[in-house]
Short mmCIF file of C-alpha atoms in Angstrom, two decimals:
data_model
loop_
_atom_site.label_atom_id
_atom_site.label_comp_id
_atom_site.label_asym_id
_atom_site.label_seq_id
_atom_site.Cartn_x
_atom_site.Cartn_y
_atom_site.Cartn_z
CA ARG Z 1 40.80 93.93 101.56
CA GLY Z 2 39.32 97.34 102.08
CA GLY Z 3 42.26 98.64 104.10
CA GLN Z 4 45.46 100.43 103.18
CA ASP Z 5 48.91 98.98 102.95
CA ALA Z 6 51.97 100.43 104.66
CA ALA Z 7 52.57 102.94 101.85
CA GLY Z 8 49.03 104.24 102.11
CA TRP Z 9 47.89 102.74 98.81
CA ARG Z 10 44.33 101.59 98.72
CA PRO Z 11 42.73 99.69 95.83
CA ARG Z 12 39.72 101.34 94.30
CA GLY Z 13 37.80 98.12 94.15
CA GLY Z 14 37.44 95.18 91.81
CA THR Z 15 40.15 93.04 90.30
CA ARG Z 16 42.75 95.03 88.37
CA GLY Z 17 44.82 93.94 85.46
CA ARG Z 18 48.10 94.70 87.18
CA GLU Z 19 48.59 93.83 90.76
CA ALA Z 20 50.14 96.29 93.15
CA PRO Z 21 53.49 95.27 94.57
CA GLY Z 22 53.13 93.29 97.73
CA TRP Z 23 49.54 92.32 97.09
CA PRO Z 24 48.64 88.73 96.31
CA PRO Z 25 47.65 88.10 92.69
CA HIS Z 26 44.06 87.32 91.82
CA GLY Z 27 44.86 84.88 88.98
CA PRO Z 28 45.14 81.10 89.09
CA LEU Z 29 47.88 79.13 90.74
CA GLY Z 30 51.28 79.65 89.14
CA HIS Z 31 50.29 83.11 87.93
CA GLY Z 32 52.08 86.38 88.52
CA ARG Z 33 54.34 86.60 91.54
CA GLN Z 34 53.73 83.03 92.64
CA LEU Z 35 55.33 81.73 89.45
CA SER Z 36 58.48 83.77 89.94
CA VAL Z 37 58.57 82.73 93.59
CA ALA Z 38 58.26 79.08 92.58
CA LEU Z 39 61.08 79.48 90.05
CA SER Z 40 63.43 81.17 92.46
CA ALA Z 41 62.58 78.72 95.23
CA GLU Z 42 63.21 75.67 93.10
CA GLY Z 43 66.31 77.16 91.45
CA ASP Z 44 65.99 74.64 88.75
CA GLU Z 45 65.17 75.12 85.03
CA ASP Z 46 62.66 72.29 85.02
CA TRP Z 47 60.09 73.94 87.27
CA LEU Z 48 57.26 71.84 85.81
CA ARG Z 49 58.82 68.56 87.00
CA GLY Z 50 56.21 68.07 89.71
CA VAL Z 51 53.32 68.70 87.36
CA ARG Z 52 54.87 66.72 84.53
CA GLY Z 53 54.25 63.45 86.32
CA MET Z 54 50.52 64.05 86.15
CA PHE Z 55 50.44 65.19 82.53
CA GLY Z 56 53.45 63.32 81.11
CA SER Z 57 51.50 60.79 79.10
CA ARG Z 58 49.36 63.57 77.65
CA GLU Z 59 52.49 65.50 76.76
CA ASP Z 60 53.94 62.44 75.02
CA GLU Z 61 50.66 61.96 73.19
CA LEU Z 62 50.63 65.59 72.08
CA GLU Z 63 54.26 65.39 70.98
CA ALA Z 64 53.43 62.27 68.94
CA LYS Z 65 50.48 64.12 67.39
CA LEU Z 66 52.74 67.09 66.67
CA GLU Z 67 55.30 64.85 64.98
CA ALA Z 68 52.55 63.14 62.98
CA LEU Z 69 51.17 66.53 61.93
CA GLN Z 70 54.64 67.74 60.98
CA ALA Z 71 55.18 64.59 58.91
CA ARG Z 72 51.79 65.04 57.28
CA CYS Z 73 52.59 68.69 56.61
CA ALA Z 74 55.89 67.66 54.99
CA ASN Z 75 54.05 65.07 52.87
CA LEU Z 76 51.44 67.62 51.86
CA SER Z 77 54.16 70.12 50.98
CA SER Z 78 55.87 67.46 48.89
CA ASP Z 79 52.57 66.56 47.23
CA LEU Z 80 51.85 70.22 46.58
CA GLU Z 81 55.25 70.71 45.01
CA SER Z 82 54.78 67.65 42.79
CA GLU Z 83 51.30 68.90 41.85
CA ARG Z 84 52.77 72.28 40.95
CA THR Z 85 55.39 70.55 38.82
CA GLU Z 86 52.70 68.46 37.12
CA MET Z 87 50.58 71.58 36.57
CA ALA Z 88 53.54 73.37 35.01
CA LYS Z 89 54.17 70.40 32.70
CA ALA Z 90 50.48 70.22 31.81
CA ARG Z 91 50.44 73.96 31.14
CA GLU Z 92 53.46 73.60 28.83
CA ARG Z 93 51.79 70.71 27.01
CA ALA Z 94 48.57 72.72 26.69
CA GLU Z 95 50.51 75.66 25.26
CA CYS Z 96 52.24 73.32 22.77
CA VAL Z 97 48.88 71.83 21.81
CA GLU Z 98 47.42 75.32 21.35
CA GLU Z 99 50.38 76.32 19.16
CA VAL Z 100 49.99 73.19 17.03
CA ALA Z 101 46.23 73.73 16.84
CA GLU Z 102 46.77 77.31 15.68
CA LYS Z 103 49.26 76.14 13.04
CA LEU Z 104 46.77 73.50 11.90
CA ARG Z 105 43.99 76.10 11.73
CA VAL Z 106 46.17 78.31 9.54
CA LYS Z 107 47.11 75.34 7.35
CA ALA Z 108 43.46 74.26 7.08
CA PHE Z 109 42.45 77.79 6.08
CA THR Z 110 45.22 77.86 3.47
CA LEU Z 111 44.14 74.47 2.12
CA GLU Z 112 40.49 75.55 2.04
CA THR Z 113 41.52 78.66 0.11
CA GLU Z 114 43.54 76.55 -2.33
CA ILE Z 115 40.66 74.07 -2.72
CA GLU Z 116 38.24 76.91 -3.38
CA ALA Z 117 40.62 78.36 -5.97
CA GLU Z 118 40.93 74.90 -7.60
CA ARG Z 119 37.13 74.57 -7.62
CA MET Z 120 36.81 77.97 -9.22
CA ALA Z 121 39.45 77.07 -11.80
CA LEU Z 122 37.82 73.69 -12.37
CA GLY Z 123 34.42 75.30 -12.55
CA THR Z 124 35.80 77.79 -15.05
CA ALA Z 125 37.42 74.97 -16.96
CA LYS Z 126 34.19 72.96 -16.83
CA GLY Z 127 32.27 76.03 -17.84
CA THR Z 128 34.67 76.64 -20.69
CA GLN Z 129 34.48 72.99 -21.69
CA ARG Z 130 30.69 73.06 -21.50
CA LEU Z 131 30.66 76.25 -23.58
CA GLN Z 132 32.99 74.66 -26.12
CA GLU Z 133 30.80 71.55 -26.22
CA GLU Z 134 27.70 73.70 -26.71
CA ARG Z 135 29.42 75.64 -29.49
CA ALA Z 136 30.56 72.41 -31.11
CA GLN Z 137 27.03 70.99 -30.79
CA LYS Z 138 25.59 74.16 -32.28
CA ALA Z 139 28.14 74.07 -35.07
CA ALA Z 140 27.30 70.42 -35.71
CA ASP Z 141 23.59 71.23 -35.67
CA ASP Z 142 24.19 74.15 -38.01
CA HIS Z 143 26.26 71.91 -40.26
CA ARG Z 144 23.51 69.27 -40.29
CA SER Z 145 20.84 71.85 -40.97
CA ASN Z 146 23.01 73.37 -43.70
CA ALA Z 147 23.57 69.91 -45.15
CA ALA Z 148 19.86 69.17 -44.95
CA SER Z 149 18.99 72.49 -46.58
CA LEU Z 150 21.59 71.85 -49.29
CA GLU Z 151 20.11 68.39 -49.90
CA ALA Z 152 16.67 69.96 -50.03
CA GLU Z 153 17.93 72.51 -52.57
CA VAL Z 154 19.55 69.77 -54.61
CA ILE Z 155 16.30 67.78 -54.55
CA LEU Z 156 14.35 70.89 -55.52
CA GLN Z 157 16.73 71.70 -58.33
CA ARG Z 158 16.52 68.10 -59.57
CA ALA Z 159 12.77 68.30 -59.34
CA GLN Z 160 12.79 71.55 -61.28
CA LEU Z 161 15.14 70.11 -63.87
CA ALA Z 162 12.95 67.06 -64.12
CA ASN Z 163 9.90 69.28 -64.54
CA GLU Z 164 11.65 71.34 -67.17
CA LYS Z 165 12.64 68.26 -69.13
CA GLU Z 166 9.11 67.06 -69.25
#
C-alpha cells in the first residue's frame, strides 16, 4: 500500500473519501467500482437477483408493511378531512349560536329597559294614587273634624240659648 502506482501517484495515508482511479475501494462489497463492474458484467437490469433470493421474504414483508402504512395514511387523511369538515360545521354552528345569543342579549336588555320604565311608571302611578288616597283621607279627616267642630258649635250655641232662656 505504501508504494506508487504507474503514474507516480502515492496516497498520503488513511482512507480517503474518493478513491483514486485504479485503486481498489475501501468500502463494503458492492460499493464504488465493484458495483459498476458487477452491473456491466451482468448486463442485466436486475442486478440484485442473486441477493434477492436471500432477502425476498423480507422484501415482501416490507412491501406489505408499506402498503399497510399507505392504506393507513390514506385512512388518516380521510379521517382528517372529515374532521376538518366537522370542525368547519361546528364552527359555523358556534358562530350562529353566538349571533343568536347576541341578539337575545340585546332583546333581554331592551326588555329589561322596558320593564324598568314600566316599573317607574307604575311606581309613579302608585305614588300618585297613594298621594291621591292620602289627600282624600286628609280631606275626609278634615271634613269629619269640620263636621265635629260644627256639631260642637251647634251644641254650644244650643247650650248658650238654653242658658239664656233660663
